[in-house]
Coordinates of C-alpha atoms in Angstrom, one line a residue:
M1 CA 0.1 0.0 0.1
S2 CA 2.6 2.6 0.5
D3 CA 3.7 1.9 -3.4
E4 CA 0.3 3.8 -4.2
H5 CA 0.2 6.6 -1.8
P6 CA 3.2 8.8 -1.0
T7 CA 3.3 9.4 2.7
S8 CA 6.0 11.8 3.2
D9 CA 5.3 15.8 3.4
A10 CA 7.6 16.1 0.4
G11 CA 5.4 13.8 -1.9
E12 CA 2.3 15.7 -0.7
D13 CA 4.0 19.3 -1.4
A14 CA 5.1 17.9 -4.8
L15 CA 1.4 16.6 -5.6
D16 CA 0.0 19.9 -4.6
D17 CA 2.2 21.4 -6.9
V18 CA 1.2 19.5 -9.7
R19 CA -2.4 20.3 -9.1
D20 CA -1.8 23.9 -8.7
T21 CA 0.0 23.7 -12.3
E22 CA -3.1 21.6 -13.9
R23 CA -5.6 24.2 -12.4
D24 CA -3.5 27.0 -14.0
E25 CA -3.1 25.0 -17.4
V26 CA -6.5 24.4 -17.5
G27 CA -7.6 28.0 -16.9
A28 CA -9.3 28.0 -13.2
P29 CA -11.5 31.4 -13.1
D30 CA -10.1 34.3 -12.0
A31 CA -11.8 36.1 -9.3
D32 CA -11.1 39.4 -11.0
A33 CA -11.5 38.4 -14.6
W34 CA -14.8 40.5 -15.0
A35 CA -13.2 43.5 -13.5
K36 CA -10.4 43.3 -15.7
A37 CA -12.1 42.4 -18.7
C38 CA -14.4 45.6 -18.0
A39 CA -11.3 48.0 -17.5
E40 CA -9.9 46.7 -20.6
D41 CA -13.0 47.4 -22.5
L42 CA -13.3 50.8 -20.7
A43 CA -9.7 51.8 -21.5
A44 CA -10.2 50.8 -25.1
E45 CA -13.4 52.9 -25.6
K46 CA -11.6 56.0 -24.2
A47 CA -8.8 55.3 -26.6
R48 CA -11.4 54.9 -29.4
R49 CA -13.3 58.2 -28.6
R50 CA -10.0 60.1 -28.1
A51 CA -8.8 59.1 -31.3
Q52 CA -12.2 60.0 -32.8
N53 CA -12.9 63.4 -30.8
G54 CA -9.7 64.8 -29.5
Q55 CA -8.8 65.2 -26.2
P56 CA -11.9 65.5 -23.8
P57 CA -12.4 68.7 -22.1
G58 CA -11.1 69.0 -18.7
S59 CA -12.6 70.4 -15.5
A60 CA -14.1 73.9 -15.4
A61 CA -11.1 75.3 -13.8
E62 CA -8.5 73.9 -16.2
E63 CA -11.0 75.2 -19.2
L64 CA -11.4 78.8 -17.4
R65 CA -7.4 78.9 -17.1
K66 CA -7.0 78.0 -20.8
L67 CA -9.6 81.0 -21.5
V68 CA -7.8 83.4 -19.8
D69 CA -4.4 82.5 -21.4
A70 CA -6.2 82.4 -24.8
V71 CA -7.8 86.3 -24.0
A72 CA -4.6 87.3 -22.8
D73 CA -2.4 86.0 -25.7
K74 CA -5.0 87.7 -28.1
L75 CA -5.0 91.1 -26.5
S76 CA -1.3 90.8 -26.0
G77 CA -0.7 90.2 -29.7
L78 CA -3.2 92.8 -30.6
Q79 CA -1.9 96.0 -32.4
S80 CA -4.2 98.9 -32.0
P81 CA -4.2 101.5 -34.8
L82 CA -6.3 104.0 -32.8
F83 CA -3.5 105.0 -30.7
G84 CA -1.0 105.7 -33.6
A85 CA 2.5 105.1 -33.8
V86 CA 3.8 107.1 -30.9
A87 CA 1.2 106.2 -28.2
G88 CA 1.2 102.3 -29.6
G89 CA 4.1 101.3 -27.4
A90 CA 2.6 102.6 -24.3
A91 CA -0.7 101.5 -25.1
Q92 CA 0.7 97.7 -25.8
Q93 CA 2.8 98.0 -22.3
M94 CA -0.5 99.1 -20.6
V95 CA -2.6 96.0 -22.1
N96 CA 0.1 93.8 -21.0
Q97 CA 0.1 95.1 -17.5
V98 CA -3.6 94.7 -17.4
V99 CA -3.6 91.3 -18.6
Q100 CA -0.9 90.3 -16.4
Q101 CA -2.9 91.7 -13.4
A102 CA -6.2 89.9 -14.6
K103 CA -3.8 86.5 -14.8
A104 CA -2.4 87.3 -11.2
A105 CA -6.0 88.1 -10.0
V106 CA -7.5 84.8 -11.5
E107 CA -5.2 82.2 -10.9
P108 CA -5.2 82.1 -7.1
V109 CA -9.0 81.8 -7.2
I110 CA -8.6 79.0 -9.6
E111 CA -6.1 77.2 -7.6
R112 CA -7.7 77.4 -4.4
N113 CA -11.5 76.6 -5.6
P114 CA -11.4 74.2 -8.5
D115 CA -14.4 72.4 -7.6
V116 CA -16.1 75.8 -7.4
F117 CA -15.8 76.0 -11.2
D118 CA -17.1 72.5 -11.7
H119 CA -20.4 73.4 -9.6
L120 CA -20.9 76.7 -11.4
A121 CA -20.8 75.0 -14.7
T122 CA -23.2 72.5 -13.6
A123 CA -25.7 74.9 -12.1
G124 CA -25.5 76.9 -15.5
T125 CA -26.3 73.9 -17.2
E126 CA -29.1 73.2 -15.3
L127 CA -30.2 76.6 -15.5
L128 CA -30.1 76.5 -19.1
A129 CA -32.1 73.2 -19.2
A130 CA -34.8 75.1 -17.3
Y131 CA -34.8 77.8 -19.4
R132 CA -35.2 75.8 -22.5
S133 CA -37.9 73.7 -20.9
A134 CA -39.7 77.0 -19.9
V135 CA -39.5 78.6 -23.4
A136 CA -40.5 74.9 -25.0
A137 CA -43.8 75.1 -22.7
Q138 CA -44.6 78.6 -24.0
E139 CA -44.3 77.7 -27.5
R140 CA -46.5 75.0 -27.2
R141 CA -49.2 77.0 -25.5
W142 CA -48.8 79.9 -28.3
T143 CA -49.2 77.2 -31.0
A144 CA -51.9 75.3 -29.3
R145 CA -53.7 78.6 -29.2
D146 CA -53.0 79.3 -32.9
T147 CA -54.3 76.3 -34.1
A148 CA -57.6 75.5 -31.7
P149 CA -60.6 75.6 -33.9
G150 CA -63.5 78.0 -32.9
P151 CA -64.8 81.3 -33.7
R152 CA -62.6 84.1 -33.6
D153 CA -63.2 87.2 -31.7
E154 CA -63.9 89.9 -34.3
G155 CA -63.8 92.6 -31.3
T156 CA -66.4 93.9 -29.4
G157 CA -65.7 97.5 -29.9
S158 CA -67.7 100.0 -32.0
G159 CA -66.5 100.2 -35.4
E160 CA -67.3 102.3 -38.6
H161 CA -68.1 101.1 -41.7
I162 CA -66.0 102.9 -44.5
D163 CA -67.2 102.5 -48.1
L164 CA -64.4 102.3 -50.3
D165 CA -66.5 102.8 -53.7

């Protein structure tokens, strides 16, 4: 009987190693397989959308920072013919100074409160949706009144008949 079953601990360890290897080769179910597959699919979908639409917009704070930088660059590069050649340098310097002051005032606010801009953007979107809903409801009421069948009010005031002949 001892020939059929190994009795030593080394034999049991070897048998466990063989079973583990067989289980790995057969493809034992991975506990995180679903999560891994979902993560891979999500990453592939994000890459596809990024390739199709370009880089998605960042947070509202990042977008505001980009807007301030773009406006500052545009104003800095603007040459105004109204000031003339002599005053042009001084005017350009004044514009640059105003732009730098505006950037210096906006940047700390953006840094301290990035979430505020996200909330403001969300609130603005919801206000716009509410406005659209109100306008659409009013338009439905207006069009329902115009198309309703029935006698039209010709007026109750005293009118004078004018003979055109």
